[in-house]
PDB file of C-alpha atoms and ligand atoms in Angstrom:
ATOM      1  CA  MET A   1      25.310 -15.409 -52.851  1.00 86.00           C
ATOM      2  CA  THR A   2      22.557 -14.879 -49.904  1.00 94.00           C
ATOM      3  CA  ASP A   3      19.509 -14.082 -51.093  1.00 97.00           C
ATOM      4  CA  ILE A   4      18.024 -10.870 -49.391  1.00 98.00           C
ATOM      5  CA  THR A   5      14.447  -9.790 -49.408  1.00 98.00           C
ATOM      6  CA  ILE A   6      13.027  -6.402 -48.804  1.00 98.00           C
ATOM      7  CA  ALA A   7       9.556  -5.428 -47.920  1.00 98.00           C
ATOM      8  CA  LEU A   8       8.158  -2.320 -48.611  1.00 98.00           C
ATOM      9  CA  SER A   9       4.389  -0.717 -49.193  1.00 98.00           C
ATOM     10  CA  LYS A  10       4.106   1.396 -52.639  1.00 97.00           C
ATOM     11  CA  GLY A  11       2.857   4.806 -52.642  1.00 97.00           C
ATOM     12  CA  ARG A  12       4.929   7.223 -50.655  1.00 97.00           C
ATOM     13  CA  ILE A  13       7.185   4.683 -49.133  1.00 98.00           C
ATOM     14  CA  PHE A  14       8.550   2.826 -51.913  1.00 98.00           C
ATOM     15  CA  ASP A  15       8.772   6.654 -53.817  1.00 97.00           C
ATOM     16  CA  ASP A  16      11.024   7.917 -50.939  1.00 96.00           C
ATOM     17  CA  THR A  17      13.092   4.605 -50.755  1.00 97.00           C
ATOM     18  CA  ALA A  18      13.779   4.129 -54.129  1.00 97.00           C
ATOM     19  CA  PRO A  19      16.479   6.742 -54.132  1.00 95.00           C
ATOM     20  CA  LEU A  20      18.083   5.142 -50.868  1.00 95.00           C
ATOM     21  CA  LEU A  21      17.984   1.496 -52.187  1.00 96.00           C
ATOM     22  CA  LYS A  22      19.688   3.070 -55.509  1.00 95.00           C
ATOM     23  CA  VAL A  23      22.735   4.528 -53.412  1.00 93.00           C
ATOM     24  CA  ALA A  24      22.938   0.970 -51.901  1.00 93.00           C
ATOM     25  CA  GLY A  25      23.518  -0.142 -55.721  1.00 95.00           C
ATOM     26  CA  ILE A  26      19.929  -1.748 -56.177  1.00 97.00           C
ATOM     27  CA  GLU A  27      17.108  -0.697 -58.344  1.00 98.00           C
ATOM     28  CA  SER A  28      13.918  -2.377 -58.842  1.00 98.00           C
ATOM     29  CA  LEU A  29      13.433  -3.691 -62.812  1.00 98.00           C
ATOM     30  CA  ASP A  30       9.693  -2.876 -62.320  1.00 96.00           C
ATOM     31  CA  ASP A  31       7.506   0.258 -61.187  1.00 96.00           C
ATOM     32  CA  PRO A  32       5.428  -0.999 -58.874  1.00 94.00           C
ATOM     33  CA  GLU A  33       2.291   1.683 -59.466  1.00 94.00           C
ATOM     34  CA  LYS A  34       2.527  -0.048 -63.273  1.00 96.00           C
ATOM     35  CA  SER A  35       3.123  -3.509 -62.515  1.00 95.00           C
ATOM     36  CA  ARG A  36       0.820  -5.975 -60.839  1.00 95.00           C
ATOM     37  CA  LYS A  37       3.388  -8.336 -59.735  1.00 96.00           C
ATOM     38  CA  LEU A  38       4.095  -8.475 -55.743  1.00 97.00           C
ATOM     39  CA  ILE A  39       7.247  -9.549 -56.060  1.00 98.00           C
ATOM     40  CA  LEU A  40      10.032  -7.385 -58.147  1.00 98.00           C
ATOM     41  CA  GLU A  41      13.125  -8.307 -58.897  1.00 98.00           C
ATOM     42  CA  THR A  42      16.168  -5.600 -58.899  1.00 98.00           C
ATOM     43  CA  ASN A  43      19.074  -5.307 -61.160  1.00 98.00           C
ATOM     44  CA  ARG A  44      21.089  -7.568 -58.444  1.00 96.00           C
ATOM     45  CA  ALA A  45      20.619 -10.966 -58.898  1.00 96.00           C
ATOM     46  CA  ASN A  46      20.158 -12.027 -55.223  1.00 96.00           C
ATOM     47  CA  VAL A  47      18.151  -8.703 -53.697  1.00 97.00           C
ATOM     48  CA  ARG A  48      14.126  -8.661 -54.421  1.00 98.00           C
ATOM     49  CA  LEU A  49      11.722  -6.603 -53.148  1.00 98.00           C
ATOM     50  CA  VAL A  50       8.208  -7.702 -52.657  1.00 98.00           C
ATOM     51  CA  ILE A  51       5.223  -5.185 -52.268  1.00 98.00           C
ATOM     52  CA  VAL A  52       2.845  -5.111 -49.248  1.00 98.00           C
ATOM     53  CA  ARG A  53       0.591  -3.081 -47.269  1.00 98.00           C
ATOM     54  CA  ALA A  54       2.490  -0.576 -45.092  1.00 98.00           C
ATOM     55  CA  SER A  55       0.758  -1.994 -41.917  1.00 98.00           C
ATOM     56  CA  ASP A  56       1.903  -5.376 -42.695  1.00 98.00           C
ATOM     57  CA  VAL A  57       5.815  -4.916 -43.312  1.00 98.00           C
ATOM     58  CA  PRO A  58       6.688  -5.538 -39.882  1.00 98.00           C
ATOM     59  CA  THR A  59       4.876  -9.012 -39.891  1.00 98.00           C
ATOM     60  CA  TYR A  60       6.430 -10.106 -42.985  1.00 98.00           C
ATOM     61  CA  VAL A  61       9.998  -9.041 -41.396  1.00 98.00           C
ATOM     62  CA  GLN A  62       8.525 -10.423 -37.960  1.00 97.00           C
ATOM     63  CA  TYR A  63       8.193 -13.687 -39.398  1.00 97.00           C
ATOM     64  CA  GLY A  64      11.368 -13.685 -41.747  1.00 97.00           C
ATOM     65  CA  ALA A  65       9.228 -14.012 -45.292  1.00 98.00           C
ATOM     66  CA  ALA A  66      11.799 -10.699 -45.679  1.00 98.00           C
ATOM     67  CA  ASP A  67      14.638  -9.886 -44.319  1.00 98.00           C
ATOM     68  CA  ILE A  68      14.257  -6.323 -43.950  1.00 98.00           C
ATOM     69  CA  GLY A  69      11.355  -3.903 -44.306  1.00 98.00           C
ATOM     70  CA  ILE A  70      10.895  -0.037 -44.326  1.00 98.00           C
ATOM     71  CA  ALA A  71       7.838   0.941 -41.968  1.00 98.00           C
ATOM     72  CA  GLY A  72       6.365   3.922 -40.859  1.00 98.00           C
ATOM     73  CA  LYS A  73       6.872   4.581 -36.664  1.00 98.00           C
ATOM     74  CA  ASP A  74       2.868   4.740 -36.518  1.00 98.00           C
ATOM     75  CA  VAL A  75       3.068   1.098 -37.925  1.00 98.00           C
ATOM     76  CA  LEU A  76       5.899  -0.186 -35.789  1.00 98.00           C
ATOM     77  CA  LEU A  77       3.615   1.493 -32.664  1.00 98.00           C
ATOM     78  CA  GLU A  78       1.060  -0.810 -33.710  1.00 98.00           C
ATOM     79  CA  HIS A  79       2.972  -3.858 -34.264  1.00 97.00           C
ATOM     80  CA  GLY A  80       5.043  -3.651 -31.043  1.00 96.00           C
ATOM     81  CA  GLY A  81       7.916  -4.796 -32.874  1.00 92.00           C
ATOM     82  CA  ALA A  82       8.595  -8.231 -31.701  1.00 90.00           C
ATOM     83  CA  GLU A  83      11.265  -9.751 -33.451  1.00 87.00           C
ATOM     84  CA  LEU A  84      12.375  -6.624 -35.289  1.00 97.00           C
ATOM     85  CA  TYR A  85      15.531  -4.593 -35.290  1.00 97.00           C
ATOM     86  CA  GLN A  86      15.123  -1.167 -35.794  1.00 97.00           C
ATOM     87  CA  PRO A  87      18.659   0.501 -36.649  1.00 94.00           C
ATOM     88  CA  LEU A  88      17.862   3.382 -38.512  1.00 97.00           C
ATOM     89  CA  ASP A  89      15.525   6.338 -38.655  1.00 97.00           C
ATOM     90  CA  LEU A  90      15.491   7.011 -42.614  1.00 97.00           C
ATOM     91  CA  ASN A  91      13.794  10.420 -42.132  1.00 97.00           C
ATOM     92  CA  ILE A  92      11.147   9.698 -44.635  1.00 97.00           C
ATOM     93  CA  ALA A  93       7.257   9.939 -45.037  1.00 97.00           C
ATOM     94  CA  ARG A  94       7.808  12.596 -42.231  1.00 98.00           C
ATOM     95  CA  CYS A  95       4.188  13.610 -40.875  1.00 98.00           C
ATOM     96  CA  ARG A  96       2.710  14.018 -37.337  1.00 98.00           C
ATOM     97  CA  MET A  97       0.733  11.736 -35.106  1.00 98.00           C
ATOM     98  CA  MET A  98      -2.293  14.352 -34.029  1.00 98.00           C
ATOM     99  CA  VAL A  99      -5.734  14.595 -32.267  1.00 98.00           C
ATOM    100  CA  ALA A 100      -7.843  16.483 -34.597  1.00 98.00           C
ATOM    101  CA  VAL A 101     -11.842  17.624 -33.826  1.00 98.00           C
ATOM    102  CA  PRO A 102     -14.298  19.330 -35.797  1.00 98.00           C
ATOM    103  CA  GLU A 103     -13.558  23.404 -35.908  1.00 98.00           C
ATOM    104  CA  GLY A 104     -16.009  23.892 -33.901  1.00 97.00           C
ATOM    105  CA  PHE A 105     -15.552  21.813 -31.425  1.00 98.00           C
ATOM    106  CA  ASP A 106     -13.654  23.166 -27.728  1.00 98.00           C
ATOM    107  CA  TYR A 107     -11.565  20.182 -26.993  1.00 98.00           C
ATOM    108  CA  GLU A 108      -9.771  21.943 -24.047  1.00 97.00           C
ATOM    109  CA  SER A 109     -13.095  22.549 -22.016  1.00 97.00           C
ATOM    110  CA  ALA A 110     -14.132  18.796 -22.747  1.00 97.00           C
ATOM    111  CA  VAL A 111     -10.623  17.527 -21.661  1.00 96.00           C
ATOM    112  CA  PHE A 112     -11.182  20.094 -18.903  1.00 95.00           C
ATOM    113  CA  GLN A 113     -14.898  19.156 -17.715  1.00 95.00           C
ATOM    114  CA  GLY A 114     -13.818  15.183 -17.930  1.00 95.00           C
ATOM    115  CA  ALA A 115     -15.832  14.470 -21.008  1.00 95.00           C
ATOM    116  CA  ARG A 116     -15.719  10.950 -22.155  1.00 96.00           C
ATOM    117  CA  LEU A 117     -14.947  11.639 -25.726  1.00 98.00           C
ATOM    118  CA  ARG A 118     -15.509   9.066 -28.346  1.00 98.00           C
ATOM    119  CA  VAL A 119     -12.348   8.830 -30.532  1.00 98.00           C
ATOM    120  CA  ALA A 120     -11.981   6.828 -34.151  1.00 98.00           C
ATOM    121  CA  THR A 121      -8.545   5.945 -35.127  1.00 98.00           C
ATOM    122  CA  LYS A 122      -6.650   3.182 -36.989  1.00 98.00           C
ATOM    123  CA  TYR A 123      -4.137   3.799 -34.345  1.00 98.00           C
ATOM    124  CA  LEU A 124      -5.421   1.891 -31.602  1.00 98.00           C
ATOM    125  CA  GLN A 125      -2.432   1.617 -29.153  1.00 98.00           C
ATOM    126  CA  THR A 126      -0.971   4.728 -29.727  1.00 98.00           C
ATOM    127  CA  ALA A 127      -4.256   6.482 -29.314  1.00 98.00           C
ATOM    128  CA  ARG A 128      -4.754   4.260 -25.815  1.00 98.00           C
ATOM    129  CA  GLU A 129      -1.643   5.134 -24.239  1.00 98.00           C
ATOM    130  CA  HIS A 130      -1.947   8.900 -25.391  1.00 98.00           C
ATOM    131  CA  PHE A 131      -5.317   9.403 -23.256  1.00 98.00           C
ATOM    132  CA  ALA A 132      -4.255   6.910 -20.874  1.00 97.00           C
ATOM    133  CA  ASP A 133      -0.925   9.109 -20.142  1.00 97.00           C
ATOM    134  CA  LYS A 134      -3.347  12.352 -19.869  1.00 95.00           C
ATOM    135  CA  GLY A 135      -5.605  10.531 -17.505  1.00 95.00           C
ATOM    136  CA  MET A 136      -8.209  10.914 -19.993  1.00 95.00           C
ATOM    137  CA  HIS A 137     -11.104   8.287 -20.438  1.00 95.00           C
ATOM    138  CA  VAL A 138     -12.010   8.145 -23.816  1.00 98.00           C
ATOM    139  CA  ASP A 139     -14.039   5.150 -26.165  1.00 98.00           C
ATOM    140  CA  LEU A 140     -11.779   4.406 -29.028  1.00 98.00           C
ATOM    141  CA  ILE A 141     -13.473   3.489 -32.330  1.00 98.00           C
ATOM    142  CA  LYS A 142     -11.260   1.356 -34.265  1.00 98.00           C
ATOM    143  CA  LEU A 143     -11.144   2.301 -38.372  1.00 98.00           C
ATOM    144  CA  TYR A 144      -9.037   1.531 -41.413  1.00 97.00           C
ATOM    145  CA  GLY A 145      -9.055   4.579 -43.136  1.00 97.00           C
ATOM    146  CA  SER A 146     -10.714   8.064 -44.084  1.00 98.00           C
ATOM    147  CA  MET A 147     -11.002   8.919 -40.265  1.00 98.00           C
ATOM    148  CA  GLU A 148     -11.475  12.684 -40.989  1.00 98.00           C
ATOM    149  CA  LEU A 149     -14.759  11.698 -41.829  1.00 98.00           C
ATOM    150  CA  ALA A 150     -15.860  10.333 -38.485  1.00 98.00           C
ATOM    151  CA  PRO A 151     -16.415  13.379 -36.535  1.00 98.00           C
ATOM    152  CA  LEU A 152     -18.661  14.938 -39.648  1.00 98.00           C
ATOM    153  CA  VAL A 153     -21.471  11.813 -39.662  1.00 98.00           C
ATOM    154  CA  GLY A 154     -21.642  11.907 -35.711  1.00 98.00           C
ATOM    155  CA  LEU A 155     -19.252   8.454 -35.453  1.00 98.00           C
ATOM    156  CA  ALA A 156     -16.718  10.059 -33.167  1.00 98.00           C
ATOM    157  CA  ASP A 157     -16.160  13.783 -31.376  1.00 98.00           C
ATOM    158  CA  ALA A 158     -12.175  12.938 -32.076  1.00 98.00           C
ATOM    159  CA  ILE A 159     -10.006  11.557 -34.607  1.00 98.00           C
ATOM    160  CA  VAL A 160      -6.398  10.204 -34.034  1.00 98.00           C
ATOM    161  CA  ASP A 161      -4.496  10.430 -37.466  1.00 98.00           C
ATOM    162  CA  LEU A 162      -1.357  11.515 -39.414  1.00 98.00           C
ATOM    163  CA  VAL A 163      -1.654  15.108 -40.865  1.00 98.00           C
ATOM    164  CA  SER A 164       1.184  16.437 -43.080  1.00 98.00           C
ATOM    165  CA  THR A 165       0.150  19.259 -45.207  1.00 98.00           C
ATOM    166  CA  GLY A 166      -3.104  19.944 -42.840  1.00 98.00           C
ATOM    167  CA  ASN A 167      -5.232  20.033 -46.177  1.00 98.00           C
ATOM    168  CA  THR A 168      -7.221  16.982 -45.471  1.00 98.00           C
ATOM    169  CA  LEU A 169      -8.023  18.228 -41.983  1.00 98.00           C
ATOM    170  CA  LYS A 170      -8.583  21.784 -43.189  1.00 98.00           C
ATOM    171  CA  ALA A 171     -11.063  20.084 -46.441  1.00 98.00           C
ATOM    172  CA  ASN A 172     -12.730  18.535 -44.113  1.00 98.00           C
ATOM    173  CA  LYS A 173     -13.487  21.786 -41.443  1.00 98.00           C
ATOM    174  CA  LEU A 174     -11.298  20.004 -38.959  1.00 98.00           C
ATOM    175  CA  LYS A 175      -8.599  21.532 -36.438  1.00 98.00           C
ATOM    176  CA  ALA A 176      -5.447  19.413 -35.043  1.00 98.00           C
ATOM    177  CA  VAL A 177      -5.508  20.105 -31.159  1.00 98.00           C
ATOM    178  CA  GLU A 178      -2.613  17.781 -30.144  1.00 98.00           C
ATOM    179  CA  GLU A 179       0.531  16.500 -31.376  1.00 98.00           C
ATOM    180  CA  ILE A 180       1.073  13.092 -29.918  1.00 98.00           C
ATOM    181  CA  MET A 181       4.480  12.340 -31.665  1.00 98.00           C
ATOM    182  CA  PRO A 182       6.315  13.391 -34.732  1.00 98.00           C
ATOM    183  CA  ILE A 183       6.009  10.273 -37.461  1.00 98.00           C
ATOM    184  CA  SER A 184       8.929   9.140 -39.943  1.00 98.00           C
ATOM    185  CA  SER A 185       9.878   5.877 -41.435  1.00 98.00           C
ATOM    186  CA  ARG A 186      12.325   3.262 -40.075  1.00 98.00           C
ATOM    187  CA  LEU A 187      14.590   0.350 -41.641  1.00 98.00           C
ATOM    188  CA  ILE A 188      13.612  -3.213 -39.662  1.00 98.00           C
ATOM    189  CA  ILE A 189      15.730  -5.945 -39.987  1.00 98.00           C
ATOM    190  CA  ASN A 190      14.630  -9.647 -38.616  1.00 98.00           C
ATOM    191  CA  GLN A 191      16.918 -10.326 -36.213  1.00 97.00           C
ATOM    192  CA  ALA A 192      17.781 -13.660 -37.120  1.00 97.00           C
ATOM    193  CA  ALA A 193      18.738 -12.799 -40.595  1.00 97.00           C
ATOM    194  CA  LEU A 194      20.845  -9.971 -39.142  1.00 97.00           C
ATOM    195  CA  LYS A 195      22.949 -12.901 -38.024  1.00 96.00           C
ATOM    196  CA  LEU A 196      22.589 -15.490 -40.528  1.00 97.00           C
ATOM    197  CA  LYS A 197      23.020 -13.331 -43.424  1.00 97.00           C
ATOM    198  CA  ARG A 198      25.080 -10.192 -41.810  1.00 96.00           C
ATOM    199  CA  GLU A 199      27.380 -10.257 -44.610  1.00 96.00           C
ATOM    200  CA  ALA A 200      24.892  -9.657 -47.295  1.00 96.00           C
ATOM    201  CA  ILE A 201      23.026  -7.264 -44.828  1.00 97.00           C
ATOM    202  CA  GLN A 202      25.771  -4.898 -43.568  1.00 96.00           C
ATOM    203  CA  PRO A 203      26.759  -3.280 -46.688  1.00 95.00           C
ATOM    204  CA  ILE A 204      22.855  -2.195 -47.650  1.00 95.00           C
ATOM    205  CA  LEU A 205      22.548  -0.935 -43.910  1.00 96.00           C
ATOM    206  CA  LYS A 206      25.703   0.975 -44.090  1.00 96.00           C
ATOM    207  CA  ALA A 207      24.794   2.480 -47.637  1.00 94.00           C
ATOM    208  CA  PHE A 208      21.013   3.565 -46.020  1.00 95.00           C
ATOM    209  CA  SER A 209      23.078   4.992 -42.867  1.00 96.00           C
ATOM    210  CA  ALA A 210      25.419   6.971 -45.316  1.00 94.00           C
ATOM    211  CA  ALA A 211      22.577   7.789 -47.990  1.00 91.00           C
ATOM    212  CA  VAL A 212      20.436   9.142 -44.710  1.00 90.00           C
ATOM    213  CA  GLU A 213      23.400  11.524 -43.077  1.00 68.00           C
ATOM    214  CA  LYS A 214      23.667  13.328 -46.329  1.00 62.00           C
TER     215      LYS A 214
HETATM  216  P1  ATP B   1      -2.209   0.784 -45.319  1.00 55.22           P
HETATM  217  O1  ATP B   1      -2.142   0.309 -46.696  1.00 55.22           O
HETATM  218  O2  ATP B   1      -1.633  -0.429 -44.768  1.00 55.22           O
HETATM  219  O3  ATP B   1      -3.819   0.857 -44.772  1.00 55.22           O
HETATM  220  P2  ATP B   1      -1.265   3.380 -45.478  1.00 55.22           P
HETATM  221  O4  ATP B   1      -2.468   3.872 -46.009  1.00 55.22           O
HETATM  222  O5  ATP B   1      -1.170   4.186 -44.081  1.00 55.22           O
HETATM  223  O6  ATP B   1      -1.459   1.779 -44.928  1.00 55.22           O
HETATM  224  P3  ATP B   1       0.368   4.804 -46.909  1.00 55.22           P
HETATM  225  O7  ATP B   1      -0.522   5.803 -47.064  1.00 55.22           O
HETATM  226  O8  ATP B   1       1.570   4.296 -48.134  1.00 55.22           O
HETATM  227  O9  ATP B   1      -0.065   3.603 -46.162  1.00 55.22           O
HETATM  228  O10 ATP B   1       1.449   5.647 -45.794  1.00 55.22           O
HETATM  229  C1  ATP B   1       2.817   4.690 -45.359  1.00 55.22           C
HETATM  230  C2  ATP B   1       3.326   5.633 -44.147  1.00 55.22           C
HETATM  231  O11 ATP B   1       3.752   6.977 -45.124  1.00 55.22           O
HETATM  232  C3  ATP B   1       2.587   5.584 -43.049  1.00 55.22           C
HETATM  233  O12 ATP B   1       2.677   4.205 -42.381  1.00 55.22           O
HETATM  234  C4  ATP B   1       2.995   6.814 -42.443  1.00 55.22           C
HETATM  235  O13 ATP B   1       4.257   6.355 -41.738  1.00 55.22           O
HETATM  236  C5  ATP B   1       3.769   7.374 -43.329  1.00 55.22           C
HETATM  237  N1  ATP B   1       2.406   8.698 -43.978  1.00 55.22           N
HETATM  238  C6  ATP B   1       0.993   8.471 -44.178  1.00 55.22           C
HETATM  239  N2  ATP B   1       0.721   9.467 -44.419  1.00 55.22           N
HETATM  240  C7  ATP B   1       1.458  10.490 -44.880  1.00 55.22           C
HETATM  241  C8  ATP B   1       1.546  11.607 -45.167  1.00 55.22           C
HETATM  242  N3  ATP B   1       0.082  12.441 -45.247  1.00 55.22           N
HETATM  243  N4  ATP B   1       2.808  12.384 -45.395  1.00 55.22           N
HETATM  244  C9  ATP B   1       3.565  11.786 -44.963  1.00 55.22           C
HETATM  245  N5  ATP B   1       3.849  10.421 -44.653  1.00 55.22           N
HETATM  246  C10 ATP B   1       2.556  10.095 -44.462  1.00 55.22           C
HETATM  247  C1  PRP B   2      -2.599   9.929 -44.902  1.00 55.22           C
HETATM  248  C2  PRP B   2      -3.335  10.249 -43.649  1.00 55.22           C
HETATM  249  C3  PRP B   2      -4.263  11.524 -43.924  1.00 55.22           C
HETATM  250  C4  PRP B   2      -3.686  12.407 -44.845  1.00 55.22           C
HETATM  251  C5  PRP B   2      -2.733  14.065 -43.553  1.00 55.22           C
HETATM  252  O1  PRP B   2      -3.761   9.680 -45.953  1.00 55.22           O
HETATM  253  O2  PRP B   2      -4.233   9.723 -42.995  1.00 55.22           O
HETATM  254  O3  PRP B   2      -5.598  11.641 -43.953  1.00 55.22           O
HETATM  255  O4  PRP B   2      -2.771  11.675 -45.227  1.00 55.22           O
HETATM  256  O5  PRP B   2      -2.113  14.187 -45.113  1.00 55.22           O
HETATM  257  P1  PRP B   2      -2.230  15.813 -45.263  1.00 55.22           P
HETATM  258  O6  PRP B   2      -1.871  16.335 -43.936  1.00 55.22           O
HETATM  259  O7  PRP B   2      -1.356  16.207 -45.826  1.00 55.22           O
HETATM  260  O8  PRP B   2      -3.503  16.283 -45.893  1.00 55.22           O
HETATM  261  P2  PRP B   2      -3.262   8.974 -47.156  1.00 55.22           P
HETATM  262  O9  PRP B   2      -2.880  10.497 -48.079  1.00 55.22           O
HETATM  263  O10 PRP B   2      -2.025   8.005 -46.465  1.00 55.22           O
HETATM  264  O11 PRP B   2      -4.633   8.188 -47.498  1.00 55.22           O
HETATM  265  P3  PRP B   2      -4.884   6.732 -46.893  1.00 55.22           P
HETATM  266  O12 PRP B   2      -4.869   7.079 -45.752  1.00 55.22           O
HETATM  267  O13 PRP B   2      -6.113   6.721 -47.940  1.00 55.22           O
HETATM  268  O14 PRP B   2      -3.948   5.866 -47.488  1.00 55.22           O
END
């Protein structure tokens, strides 16, 4: 039997993927929130799950350390997608990539006047492309999280971050001023594995497709 390794992050991706895996007949034997194990066995002897940081999922699949992964579009755009086959939008972990500024900041005027803004973000590639498309010169500041703090303490004028309910922006007196793109998570497959392990991978892909369409 061909061994299959699936990379995913714990938290919302694992929670939203578990029902899809179940449709494919795959159930984890451990709860990643409770276990410190990074390799989780499943009810299928030949299928295992590896628990990695969300932004590391494409790297594991790119190098073939995992055959399959589940990753956000935000993460895939930053990674670049090398060696990855992306057959399916799973429509899970949905949110929006937005530009946000302090509530009192007149973003439109700043853009109109050609102000050179400082923008803090974890998503450098996406932000760079967005502001280049708008013909804006910005100074990007790389952060690894809690972007909402940056404008509050004078680190940046604006942020590029993910927004879902808008509660985090609101709690920090920020407002969204531009949507860059909608975000959801995708199934990714190592291109070599797709050829060499086709018989084992296709049924999983098929089950995921069917589950998503429901
Ligand atoms: P890392 O741990 O690598 O820094 P992360 O903290 O962004 O990444 P998660 O919070 O688990 O990881 O998010 C995983 C994915 O879920 C993101 O890549 C994104 O596509 C999506 N996501 C992030 N925030 C939200 C949200 N508030 N609502 C819905 N989906 C979200
Ligand atoms: C994400 C994102 C925002 C928040 C937006 O953070 O970076 O901070 O969700 O969601 P909301 O609009 O519903 O408030 P997350 O919850 O993943 O925290 P983390 O960045 O610390 O992982």
